[in-house]
């Protein structure tokens, strides 16, 4: 997405768009190193590197929640599209939102393909109400997707001679496939972050004000934060907290009350399943199809300007 246009109102002295990959940063020296061999100083650093799925590490790469590595998506996406189009038998590992959305999109576009979903839990999106899980299962069944719960992938082996996959499951069974898409959980984009700032699971450790206590000039937003739900709906509140704390420092309000991230009054998740609805949970309520389509029918693509602007 060309986001530079959203910053046109700022002068060059206020804003610079840098198209580069951060390779490291030094919180002591307040410097950032990028792959264009430049070093930039900072007064405040906001880390919003997000997460990626195991699918981006597969061969072929399926760019779902892409990593910060410098791959060219203009090449990666067509390769992934071709691999999906050519495969007659597909296995998607994972029963969460990513796996559900991936499997349903493929099934809707290619109804003649055989698609298996495999996941360890005994129900889909098991962090939501059971009614949401049942609704998801019904929709996937309607799309012809074979859902196998209660077991997980033990190993995946690519057979060079046959050019297909053997997916061995922990229950002792196996599935032959032309394409294997691992969509289990997410992994932090943390390759540039000093290890001592990370939790055991690889996420950035911050306090409730979303900065590192020992380095208060380093802030974080989004999925990279340790212990925070990985939900786009929280970004606006997180951004407000970080912006307030940076402004307090800029204006010299050392004794003021820091911004703190509060628990949202209404937590939720929306999971599209094909183009005509889906499931999810908003507080204790499972949304109707039309509500899912209205809120996230195009996977937030129409709302990208809103997420990166002040609106």
PDB file of C-alpha atoms in Angstrom:
ATOM      1  CA  UNK A   1       0.000   0.000   0.000  1.00  0.00           C
ATOM      2  CA  UNK A   2       1.429   3.426  -0.990  1.00  0.00           C
ATOM      3  CA  UNK A   3       1.133   5.188   2.380  1.00  0.00           C
ATOM      4  CA  UNK A   4       3.370   8.153   1.535  1.00  0.00           C
ATOM      5  CA  UNK A   5       0.363  10.125   0.253  1.00  0.00           C
ATOM      6  CA  UNK A   6      -1.146  10.123   3.744  1.00  0.00           C
ATOM      7  CA  UNK A   7       1.806  12.158   5.018  1.00  0.00           C
ATOM      8  CA  UNK A   8       1.889  14.792   2.262  1.00  0.00           C
ATOM      9  CA  UNK A   9       0.659  17.485   4.631  1.00  0.00           C
ATOM     10  CA  UNK A  10       3.881  17.253   6.655  1.00  0.00           C
ATOM     11  CA  UNK A  11       7.062  18.989   5.578  1.00  0.00           C
ATOM     12  CA  UNK A  12      10.245  17.055   4.761  1.00  0.00           C
ATOM     13  CA  UNK A  13      11.730  18.238   8.037  1.00  0.00           C
ATOM     14  CA  UNK A  14       8.841  16.553   9.888  1.00  0.00           C
ATOM     15  CA  UNK A  15       8.476  13.297   7.989  1.00  0.00           C
ATOM     16  CA  UNK A  16      10.682  11.023   5.908  1.00  0.00           C
ATOM     17  CA  UNK A  17       9.503   7.781   4.357  1.00  0.00           C
ATOM     18  CA  UNK A  18      12.328   5.216   4.338  1.00  0.00           C
ATOM     19  CA  UNK A  19      11.881   2.049   2.290  1.00  0.00           C
ATOM     20  CA  UNK A  20      14.361  -0.266   4.017  1.00  0.00           C
ATOM     21  CA  UNK A  21      14.545  -3.196   6.437  1.00  0.00           C
ATOM     22  CA  UNK A  22      15.699  -2.600  10.008  1.00  0.00           C
ATOM     23  CA  UNK A  23      18.511  -5.025  10.819  1.00  0.00           C
ATOM     24  CA  UNK A  24      19.271  -3.948  14.395  1.00  0.00           C
ATOM     25  CA  UNK A  25      18.873  -1.130  16.887  1.00  0.00           C
ATOM     26  CA  UNK A  26      20.859   0.034  19.895  1.00  0.00           C
ATOM     27  CA  UNK A  27      18.671   1.208  22.795  1.00  0.00           C
ATOM     28  CA  UNK A  28      21.692   2.584  24.658  1.00  0.00           C
ATOM     29  CA  UNK A  29      22.979   4.690  21.765  1.00  0.00           C
ATOM     30  CA  UNK A  30      19.464   5.356  20.408  1.00  0.00           C
ATOM     31  CA  UNK A  31      20.388   4.327  16.859  1.00  0.00           C
ATOM     32  CA  UNK A  32      18.677   2.214  14.200  1.00  0.00           C
ATOM     33  CA  UNK A  33      20.559   0.240  11.542  1.00  0.00           C
ATOM     34  CA  UNK A  34      18.966  -0.583   8.159  1.00  0.00           C
ATOM     35  CA  UNK A  35      19.886  -2.766   5.199  1.00  0.00           C
ATOM     36  CA  UNK A  36      20.656   0.295   3.067  1.00  0.00           C
ATOM     37  CA  UNK A  37      23.825   0.691   5.187  1.00  0.00           C
ATOM     38  CA  UNK A  38      22.498   3.747   6.965  1.00  0.00           C
ATOM     39  CA  UNK A  39      22.424   4.515  10.673  1.00  0.00           C
ATOM     40  CA  UNK A  40      19.711   6.796  12.022  1.00  0.00           C
ATOM     41  CA  UNK A  41      19.443   8.320  15.483  1.00  0.00           C
ATOM     42  CA  UNK A  42      16.168   8.658  17.357  1.00  0.00           C
ATOM     43  CA  UNK A  43      14.653  10.347  20.380  1.00  0.00           C
ATOM     44  CA  UNK A  44      11.756   7.899  20.438  1.00  0.00           C
ATOM     45  CA  UNK A  45      11.435   4.559  18.664  1.00  0.00           C
ATOM     46  CA  UNK A  46       8.097   2.842  18.021  1.00  0.00           C
ATOM     47  CA  UNK A  47       8.314  -0.850  17.144  1.00  0.00           C
ATOM     48  CA  UNK A  48       5.322  -2.168  15.205  1.00  0.00           C
ATOM     49  CA  UNK A  49       6.880  -5.086  13.337  1.00  0.00           C
ATOM     50  CA  UNK A  50       4.001  -7.482  13.930  1.00  0.00           C
ATOM     51  CA  UNK A  51       3.991 -11.221  13.358  1.00  0.00           C
ATOM     52  CA  UNK A  52       4.003 -13.754  10.541  1.00  0.00           C
ATOM     53  CA  UNK A  53       2.711 -17.289  10.065  1.00  0.00           C
ATOM     54  CA  UNK A  54       4.679 -20.456   9.357  1.00  0.00           C
ATOM     55  CA  UNK A  55       3.131 -20.374   5.877  1.00  0.00           C
ATOM     56  CA  UNK A  56       5.588 -17.655   4.840  1.00  0.00           C
ATOM     57  CA  UNK A  57       8.460 -20.007   5.678  1.00  0.00           C
ATOM     58  CA  UNK A  58       7.059 -22.853   3.583  1.00  0.00           C
ATOM     59  CA  UNK A  59       8.020 -23.758   0.032  1.00  0.00           C
ATOM     60  CA  UNK A  60       6.236 -22.330  -1.842  1.00  0.00           C
ATOM     61  CA  UNK A  61       5.857 -19.300   0.388  1.00  0.00           C
ATOM     62  CA  UNK A  62       2.203 -18.462   1.097  1.00  0.00           C
ATOM     63  CA  UNK A  63       2.373 -14.791   2.188  1.00  0.00           C
ATOM     64  CA  UNK A  64      -0.232 -14.750   4.964  1.00  0.00           C
ATOM     65  CA  UNK A  65       0.789 -12.129   7.564  1.00  0.00           C
ATOM     66  CA  UNK A  66       4.099 -11.649   5.804  1.00  0.00           C
ATOM     67  CA  UNK A  67       7.391 -11.311   7.647  1.00  0.00           C
ATOM     68  CA  UNK A  68       9.562  -8.181   7.585  1.00  0.00           C
ATOM     69  CA  UNK A  69      12.118  -9.912   5.377  1.00  0.00           C
ATOM     70  CA  UNK A  70      12.771  -8.097   2.124  1.00  0.00           C
ATOM     71  CA  UNK A  71      11.035 -10.526  -0.240  1.00  0.00           C
ATOM     72  CA  UNK A  72       9.335  -8.975  -3.233  1.00  0.00           C
ATOM     73  CA  UNK A  73       5.614  -9.648  -2.833  1.00  0.00           C
ATOM     74  CA  UNK A  74       5.146  -8.934  -6.533  1.00  0.00           C
ATOM     75  CA  UNK A  75       6.993 -12.195  -7.132  1.00  0.00           C
ATOM     76  CA  UNK A  76       5.862 -14.154  -4.084  1.00  0.00           C
ATOM     77  CA  UNK A  77       2.111 -13.671  -4.514  1.00  0.00           C
ATOM     78  CA  UNK A  78       1.877 -14.929  -8.145  1.00  0.00           C
ATOM     79  CA  UNK A  79       3.970 -17.994  -7.204  1.00  0.00           C
ATOM     80  CA  UNK A  80       1.632 -18.738  -4.298  1.00  0.00           C
ATOM     81  CA  UNK A  81      -1.423 -18.250  -6.506  1.00  0.00           C
ATOM     82  CA  UNK A  82      -0.041 -20.677  -9.084  1.00  0.00           C
ATOM     83  CA  UNK A  83       0.808 -23.284  -6.452  1.00  0.00           C
ATOM     84  CA  UNK A  84      -2.746 -23.104  -5.096  1.00  0.00           C
ATOM     85  CA  UNK A  85      -4.301 -23.196  -8.565  1.00  0.00           C
ATOM     86  CA  UNK A  86      -2.211 -26.229  -9.629  1.00  0.00           C
ATOM     87  CA  UNK A  87      -2.851 -28.283  -6.489  1.00  0.00           C
ATOM     88  CA  UNK A  88      -5.780 -30.708  -6.471  1.00  0.00           C
ATOM     89  CA  UNK A  89      -5.290 -31.838  -2.852  1.00  0.00           C
ATOM     90  CA  UNK A  90      -4.494 -29.242  -0.162  1.00  0.00           C
ATOM     91  CA  UNK A  91      -3.867 -29.624   3.574  1.00  0.00           C
ATOM     92  CA  UNK A  92      -4.193 -26.583   5.833  1.00  0.00           C
ATOM     93  CA  UNK A  93      -2.825 -27.084   9.348  1.00  0.00           C
ATOM     94  CA  UNK A  94      -4.514 -24.901  11.948  1.00  0.00           C
ATOM     95  CA  UNK A  95      -8.035 -24.357  13.210  1.00  0.00           C
ATOM     96  CA  UNK A  96      -7.743 -20.671  14.048  1.00  0.00           C
ATOM     97  CA  UNK A  97      -8.744 -17.577  12.041  1.00  0.00           C
ATOM     98  CA  UNK A  98      -5.815 -17.804   9.586  1.00  0.00           C
ATOM     99  CA  UNK A  99      -6.444 -21.462   8.756  1.00  0.00           C
ATOM    100  CA  UNK A 100     -10.192 -20.964   8.433  1.00  0.00           C
ATOM    101  CA  UNK A 101      -9.901 -17.908   6.202  1.00  0.00           C
ATOM    102  CA  UNK A 102      -7.249 -19.539   4.011  1.00  0.00           C
ATOM    103  CA  UNK A 103      -9.131 -22.839   3.544  1.00  0.00           C
ATOM    104  CA  UNK A 104     -12.490 -21.162   2.873  1.00  0.00           C
ATOM    105  CA  UNK A 105     -11.085 -18.712   0.332  1.00  0.00           C
ATOM    106  CA  UNK A 106      -9.459 -21.548  -1.621  1.00  0.00           C
ATOM    107  CA  UNK A 107     -12.577 -23.741  -1.441  1.00  0.00           C
ATOM    108  CA  UNK A 108     -14.804 -20.944  -2.659  1.00  0.00           C
ATOM    109  CA  UNK A 109     -12.502 -20.090  -5.559  1.00  0.00           C
ATOM    110  CA  UNK A 110     -11.791 -23.741  -6.479  1.00  0.00           C
ATOM    111  CA  UNK A 111     -14.781 -25.899  -5.418  1.00  0.00           C
ATOM    112  CA  UNK A 112     -13.409 -29.034  -7.130  1.00  0.00           C
ATOM    113  CA  UNK A 113     -10.280 -29.207  -4.942  1.00  0.00           C
ATOM    114  CA  UNK A 114     -10.021 -31.563  -1.951  1.00  0.00           C
ATOM    115  CA  UNK A 115      -9.135 -29.502   1.117  1.00  0.00           C
ATOM    116  CA  UNK A 116      -8.345 -30.906   4.555  1.00  0.00           C
ATOM    117  CA  UNK A 117      -8.086 -28.796   7.720  1.00  0.00           C
ATOM    118  CA  UNK A 118      -6.137 -30.404  10.573  1.00  0.00           C
ATOM    119  CA  UNK A 119      -5.840 -28.985  14.102  1.00  0.00           C
ATOM    120  CA  UNK A 120      -5.086 -30.189  17.634  1.00  0.00           C
ATOM    121  CA  UNK A 121      -8.095 -28.663  19.378  1.00  0.00           C
ATOM    122  CA  UNK A 122     -11.417 -30.457  19.442  1.00  0.00           C
ATOM    123  CA  UNK A 123     -13.183 -27.413  18.035  1.00  0.00           C
ATOM    124  CA  UNK A 124     -12.429 -24.571  15.644  1.00  0.00           C
ATOM    125  CA  UNK A 125     -11.328 -21.163  17.047  1.00  0.00           C
ATOM    126  CA  UNK A 126     -11.543 -22.624  20.543  1.00  0.00           C
ATOM    127  CA  UNK A 127     -10.844 -19.258  22.187  1.00  0.00           C
ATOM    128  CA  UNK A 128     -14.334 -18.109  21.129  1.00  0.00           C
ATOM    129  CA  UNK A 129     -17.786 -19.230  22.230  1.00  0.00           C
ATOM    130  CA  UNK A 130     -18.838 -22.723  21.197  1.00  0.00           C
ATOM    131  CA  UNK A 131     -21.609 -21.227  19.061  1.00  0.00           C
ATOM    132  CA  UNK A 132     -18.960 -19.482  16.938  1.00  0.00           C
ATOM    133  CA  UNK A 133     -17.075 -22.775  16.532  1.00  0.00           C
ATOM    134  CA  UNK A 134     -20.232 -24.595  15.458  1.00  0.00           C
ATOM    135  CA  UNK A 135     -21.079 -21.843  12.985  1.00  0.00           C
ATOM    136  CA  UNK A 136     -17.564 -22.039  11.504  1.00  0.00           C
ATOM    137  CA  UNK A 137     -17.801 -25.824  11.169  1.00  0.00           C
ATOM    138  CA  UNK A 138     -21.139 -25.615   9.397  1.00  0.00           C
ATOM    139  CA  UNK A 139     -19.835 -23.086   6.891  1.00  0.00           C
ATOM    140  CA  UNK A 140     -16.648 -25.050   6.186  1.00  0.00           C
ATOM    141  CA  UNK A 141     -18.713 -28.220   5.716  1.00  0.00           C
ATOM    142  CA  UNK A 142     -20.951 -26.391   3.262  1.00  0.00           C
ATOM    143  CA  UNK A 143     -17.840 -25.466   1.261  1.00  0.00           C
ATOM    144  CA  UNK A 144     -16.839 -29.145   1.118  1.00  0.00           C
ATOM    145  CA  UNK A 145     -13.811 -28.801   3.411  1.00  0.00           C
ATOM    146  CA  UNK A 146     -12.835 -31.927   5.361  1.00  0.00           C
ATOM    147  CA  UNK A 147     -12.297 -30.916   8.991  1.00  0.00           C
ATOM    148  CA  UNK A 148     -10.114 -33.195  11.141  1.00  0.00           C
ATOM    149  CA  UNK A 149      -9.891 -32.083  14.776  1.00  0.00           C
ATOM    150  CA  UNK A 150      -8.181 -33.490  17.840  1.00  0.00           C
ATOM    151  CA  UNK A 151      -4.851 -34.250  16.206  1.00  0.00           C
ATOM    152  CA  UNK A 152      -1.969 -32.266  14.797  1.00  0.00           C
ATOM    153  CA  UNK A 153       0.678 -32.597  12.132  1.00  0.00           C
ATOM    154  CA  UNK A 154       3.577 -34.748  13.319  1.00  0.00           C
ATOM    155  CA  UNK A 155       5.682 -34.334  10.185  1.00  0.00           C
ATOM    156  CA  UNK A 156       5.388 -33.098   6.607  1.00  0.00           C
ATOM    157  CA  UNK A 157       7.539 -34.723   3.930  1.00  0.00           C
ATOM    158  CA  UNK A 158       7.861 -33.574   0.346  1.00  0.00           C
ATOM    159  CA  UNK A 159       8.214 -36.459  -2.116  1.00  0.00           C
ATOM    160  CA  UNK A 160      10.437 -35.200  -4.917  1.00  0.00           C
ATOM    161  CA  UNK A 161       9.656 -38.120  -7.251  1.00  0.00           C
ATOM    162  CA  UNK A 162       5.872 -37.708  -7.027  1.00  0.00           C
ATOM    163  CA  UNK A 163       6.035 -33.949  -6.357  1.00  0.00           C
ATOM    164  CA  UNK A 164       3.563 -34.221  -3.523  1.00  0.00           C
ATOM    165  CA  UNK A 165       3.437 -34.176   0.277  1.00  0.00           C
ATOM    166  CA  UNK A 166       2.882 -36.841   2.892  1.00  0.00           C
ATOM    167  CA  UNK A 167       1.388 -35.266   6.017  1.00  0.00           C
ATOM    168  CA  UNK A 168       1.773 -37.594   9.001  1.00  0.00           C
ATOM    169  CA  UNK A 169      -0.597 -36.915  11.907  1.00  0.00           C
ATOM    170  CA  UNK A 170      -0.147 -37.704  15.595  1.00  0.00           C
ATOM    171  CA  UNK A 171      -3.157 -40.051  15.577  1.00  0.00           C
ATOM    172  CA  UNK A 172      -1.212 -42.406  13.291  1.00  0.00           C
ATOM    173  CA  UNK A 173      -2.977 -41.511  10.038  1.00  0.00           C
ATOM    174  CA  UNK A 174      -1.549 -39.613   7.079  1.00  0.00           C
ATOM    175  CA  UNK A 175      -2.826 -37.466   4.225  1.00  0.00           C
ATOM    176  CA  UNK A 176      -1.360 -37.149   0.728  1.00  0.00           C
ATOM    177  CA  UNK A 177      -1.432 -33.626  -0.668  1.00  0.00           C
ATOM    178  CA  UNK A 178      -0.168 -31.546  -3.560  1.00  0.00           C
ATOM    179  CA  UNK A 179       0.200 -28.491  -1.319  1.00  0.00           C
ATOM    180  CA  UNK A 180       0.732 -28.132   2.422  1.00  0.00           C
ATOM    181  CA  UNK A 181      -0.054 -24.804   4.142  1.00  0.00           C
ATOM    182  CA  UNK A 182       0.964 -24.515   7.822  1.00  0.00           C
ATOM    183  CA  UNK A 183      -1.263 -21.909   9.468  1.00  0.00           C
ATOM    184  CA  UNK A 184      -0.798 -22.711  13.150  1.00  0.00           C
ATOM    185  CA  UNK A 185      -0.352 -19.629  15.292  1.00  0.00           C
ATOM    186  CA  UNK A 186       1.914 -16.691  14.568  1.00  0.00           C
ATOM    187  CA  UNK A 187       5.614 -15.945  15.025  1.00  0.00           C
ATOM    188  CA  UNK A 188       7.041 -12.540  16.060  1.00  0.00           C
ATOM    189  CA  UNK A 189       8.989 -10.419  13.584  1.00  0.00           C
ATOM    190  CA  UNK A 190      11.848  -9.883  16.013  1.00  0.00           C
ATOM    191  CA  UNK A 191      15.072 -10.557  14.096  1.00  0.00           C
ATOM    192  CA  UNK A 192      16.258  -6.950  14.601  1.00  0.00           C
ATOM    193  CA  UNK A 193      15.398  -6.681  18.304  1.00  0.00           C
ATOM    194  CA  UNK A 194      18.162  -7.320  20.875  1.00  0.00           C
ATOM    195  CA  UNK A 195      17.485 -10.669  22.547  1.00  0.00           C
ATOM    196  CA  UNK A 196      17.588  -9.284  26.088  1.00  0.00           C
ATOM    197  CA  UNK A 197      14.489  -7.199  25.341  1.00  0.00           C
ATOM    198  CA  UNK A 198      12.428 -10.237  24.353  1.00  0.00           C
ATOM    199  CA  UNK A 199      10.275 -12.630  26.360  1.00  0.00           C
ATOM    200  CA  UNK A 200      10.810 -16.388  26.300  1.00  0.00           C
ATOM    201  CA  UNK A 201       8.335 -16.606  23.421  1.00  0.00           C
ATOM    202  CA  UNK A 202      10.162 -13.923  21.426  1.00  0.00           C
ATOM    203  CA  UNK A 203       7.863 -10.943  21.931  1.00  0.00           C
ATOM    204  CA  UNK A 204       8.873  -7.459  23.107  1.00  0.00           C
ATOM    205  CA  UNK A 205       8.482  -6.964  26.853  1.00  0.00           C
ATOM    206  CA  UNK A 206       6.777  -3.671  27.734  1.00  0.00           C
ATOM    207  CA  UNK A 207       4.828  -2.296  30.670  1.00  0.00           C
ATOM    208  CA  UNK A 208       1.147  -1.289  30.584  1.00  0.00           C
ATOM    209  CA  UNK A 209       2.192   2.076  29.113  1.00  0.00           C
ATOM    210  CA  UNK A 210       3.635   0.146  26.132  1.00  0.00           C
ATOM    211  CA  UNK A 211       7.273   1.183  26.558  1.00  0.00           C
ATOM    212  CA  UNK A 212      10.276  -0.736  27.871  1.00  0.00           C
ATOM    213  CA  UNK A 213      10.774   0.291  31.529  1.00  0.00           C
ATOM    214  CA  UNK A 214      14.586   0.308  31.266  1.00  0.00           C
ATOM    215  CA  UNK A 215      14.433   2.143  27.922  1.00  0.00           C
ATOM    216  CA  UNK A 216      11.383   4.467  28.087  1.00  0.00           C
ATOM    217  CA  UNK A 217      12.153   5.898  24.648  1.00  0.00           C
ATOM    218  CA  UNK A 218      11.357   2.502  23.042  1.00  0.00           C
ATOM    219  CA  UNK A 219       7.629   1.964  22.542  1.00  0.00           C
ATOM    220  CA  UNK A 220       5.596  -0.798  20.903  1.00  0.00           C
ATOM    221  CA  UNK A 221       2.305  -1.183  19.045  1.00  0.00           C
ATOM    222  CA  UNK A 222       0.540  -4.265  17.716  1.00  0.00           C
ATOM    223  CA  UNK A 223       1.254  -7.975  17.639  1.00  0.00           C
ATOM    224  CA  UNK A 224       4.916  -7.663  18.673  1.00  0.00           C
ATOM    225  CA  UNK A 225       3.920  -6.762  22.262  1.00  0.00           C
ATOM    226  CA  UNK A 226       4.292  -9.609  24.748  1.00  0.00           C
ATOM    227  CA  UNK A 227       1.065 -10.724  26.397  1.00  0.00           C
ATOM    228  CA  UNK A 228      -1.274  -8.653  24.222  1.00  0.00           C
ATOM    229  CA  UNK A 229      -4.118 -10.178  22.145  1.00  0.00           C
ATOM    230  CA  UNK A 230      -3.233 -10.219  18.442  1.00  0.00           C
ATOM    231  CA  UNK A 231      -6.210  -8.161  17.288  1.00  0.00           C
ATOM    232  CA  UNK A 232      -6.352  -5.259  14.814  1.00  0.00           C
ATOM    233  CA  UNK A 233      -9.176  -3.738  16.857  1.00  0.00           C
ATOM    234  CA  UNK A 234      -6.695  -2.861  19.624  1.00  0.00           C
ATOM    235  CA  UNK A 235      -4.360  -0.811  17.424  1.00  0.00           C
ATOM    236  CA  UNK A 236      -6.207   2.481  17.824  1.00  0.00           C
ATOM    237  CA  UNK A 237      -6.125   2.310  21.636  1.00  0.00           C
ATOM    238  CA  UNK A 238      -2.468   1.250  21.655  1.00  0.00           C
ATOM    239  CA  UNK A 239      -1.537   4.089  19.306  1.00  0.00           C
ATOM    240  CA  UNK A 240      -3.283   6.629  21.536  1.00  0.00           C
ATOM    241  CA  UNK A 241      -1.305   5.443  24.575  1.00  0.00           C
ATOM    242  CA  UNK A 242       2.039   5.586  22.762  1.00  0.00           C
ATOM    243  CA  UNK A 243       1.280   9.005  21.232  1.00  0.00           C
ATOM    244  CA  UNK A 244       0.332  10.449  24.623  1.00  0.00           C
ATOM    245  CA  UNK A 245       3.511   9.210  26.275  1.00  0.00           C
ATOM    246  CA  UNK A 246       5.740  10.511  23.489  1.00  0.00           C
ATOM    247  CA  UNK A 247       4.049  13.924  23.629  1.00  0.00           C
ATOM    248  CA  UNK A 248       4.540  14.062  27.393  1.00  0.00           C
ATOM    249  CA  UNK A 249       8.274  13.594  26.901  1.00  0.00           C
ATOM    250  CA  UNK A 250       8.459  16.068  24.010  1.00  0.00           C
ATOM    251  CA  UNK A 251       6.630  18.705  26.044  1.00  0.00           C
ATOM    252  CA  UNK A 252       8.701  17.993  29.169  1.00  0.00           C
ATOM    253  CA  UNK A 253       5.802  16.844  31.334  1.00  0.00           C
ATOM    254  CA  UNK A 254       7.913  14.468  33.426  1.00  0.00           C
ATOM    255  CA  UNK A 255       5.575  14.484  36.407  1.00  0.00           C
ATOM    256  CA  UNK A 256       2.392  13.855  34.451  1.00  0.00           C
ATOM    257  CA  UNK A 257       0.329  10.678  34.526  1.00  0.00           C
ATOM    258  CA  UNK A 258       1.460   8.276  31.829  1.00  0.00           C
ATOM    259  CA  UNK A 259      -0.943   6.828  29.325  1.00  0.00           C
ATOM    260  CA  UNK A 260      -1.895   3.260  30.215  1.00  0.00           C
ATOM    261  CA  UNK A 261      -3.534   0.660  28.001  1.00  0.00           C
ATOM    262  CA  UNK A 262      -6.876  -0.294  29.489  1.00  0.00           C
ATOM    263  CA  UNK A 263      -8.677  -3.527  28.870  1.00  0.00           C
ATOM    264  CA  UNK A 264     -11.249  -2.944  26.094  1.00  0.00           C
ATOM    265  CA  UNK A 265     -14.857  -2.848  27.233  1.00  0.00           C
ATOM    266  CA  UNK A 266     -15.819  -5.142  24.374  1.00  0.00           C
ATOM    267  CA  UNK A 267     -13.302  -7.687  23.121  1.00  0.00           C
ATOM    268  CA  UNK A 268     -13.985  -9.449  19.853  1.00  0.00           C
ATOM    269  CA  UNK A 269     -12.835 -11.249  16.755  1.00  0.00           C
ATOM    270  CA  UNK A 270     -14.331 -11.391  13.266  1.00  0.00           C
ATOM    271  CA  UNK A 271     -13.553 -14.409  11.045  1.00  0.00           C
ATOM    272  CA  UNK A 272     -14.701 -14.202   7.392  1.00  0.00           C
ATOM    273  CA  UNK A 273     -15.508 -17.587   5.834  1.00  0.00           C
ATOM    274  CA  UNK A 274     -15.797 -16.984   2.116  1.00  0.00           C
ATOM    275  CA  UNK A 275     -17.414 -13.908   0.631  1.00  0.00           C
ATOM    276  CA  UNK A 276     -20.846 -14.301   2.206  1.00  0.00           C
ATOM    277  CA  UNK A 277     -20.278 -13.951   5.915  1.00  0.00           C
ATOM    278  CA  UNK A 278     -18.465 -15.914   8.581  1.00  0.00           C
ATOM    279  CA  UNK A 279     -18.415 -16.076  12.345  1.00  0.00           C
ATOM    280  CA  UNK A 280     -16.707 -14.536  15.359  1.00  0.00           C
ATOM    281  CA  UNK A 281     -17.484 -13.017  18.716  1.00  0.00           C
ATOM    282  CA  UNK A 282     -18.119  -9.488  19.947  1.00  0.00           C
ATOM    283  CA  UNK A 283     -18.277  -9.548  23.726  1.00  0.00           C
ATOM    284  CA  UNK A 284     -20.640 -12.463  24.366  1.00  0.00           C
ATOM    285  CA  UNK A 285     -22.388 -12.139  20.999  1.00  0.00           C
ATOM    286  CA  UNK A 286     -21.807 -14.215  17.847  1.00  0.00           C
ATOM    287  CA  UNK A 287     -22.349 -11.894  14.830  1.00  0.00           C
ATOM    288  CA  UNK A 288     -24.663 -12.595  11.929  1.00  0.00           C
ATOM    289  CA  UNK A 289     -23.357 -13.148   8.382  1.00  0.00           C
ATOM    290  CA  UNK A 290     -24.226  -9.664   7.186  1.00  0.00           C
ATOM    291  CA  UNK A 291     -22.394  -8.146  10.141  1.00  0.00           C
ATOM    292  CA  UNK A 292     -19.219 -10.117   9.377  1.00  0.00           C
ATOM    293  CA  UNK A 293     -19.369  -9.019   5.737  1.00  0.00           C
ATOM    294  CA  UNK A 294     -19.965  -5.400   6.716  1.00  0.00           C
ATOM    295  CA  UNK A 295     -17.146  -5.324   9.265  1.00  0.00           C
ATOM    296  CA  UNK A 296     -14.467  -7.398   7.556  1.00  0.00           C
ATOM    297  CA  UNK A 297     -15.811  -8.640   4.241  1.00  0.00           C
ATOM    298  CA  UNK A 298     -12.756  -7.449   2.304  1.00  0.00           C
ATOM    299  CA  UNK A 299     -10.286  -8.264   5.106  1.00  0.00           C
ATOM    300  CA  UNK A 300     -10.069  -4.566   6.103  1.00  0.00           C
ATOM    301  CA  UNK A 301      -8.604  -3.600   2.702  1.00  0.00           C
ATOM    302  CA  UNK A 302     -11.113  -0.767   2.335  1.00  0.00           C
ATOM    303  CA  UNK A 303     -10.160   0.479   5.814  1.00  0.00           C
ATOM    304  CA  UNK A 304      -6.376   0.614   5.382  1.00  0.00           C
ATOM    305  CA  UNK A 305      -6.350   4.406   5.014  1.00  0.00           C
ATOM    306  CA  UNK A 306      -8.181   4.699   8.324  1.00  0.00           C
ATOM    307  CA  UNK A 307      -5.650   2.505  10.135  1.00  0.00           C
ATOM    308  CA  UNK A 308      -2.633   4.547   9.053  1.00  0.00           C
ATOM    309  CA  UNK A 309      -4.184   8.027   9.168  1.00  0.00           C
ATOM    310  CA  UNK A 310      -5.640  10.215  11.886  1.00  0.00           C
ATOM    311  CA  UNK A 311      -9.208   9.497  10.809  1.00  0.00           C
TER     312      UNK A 311
END
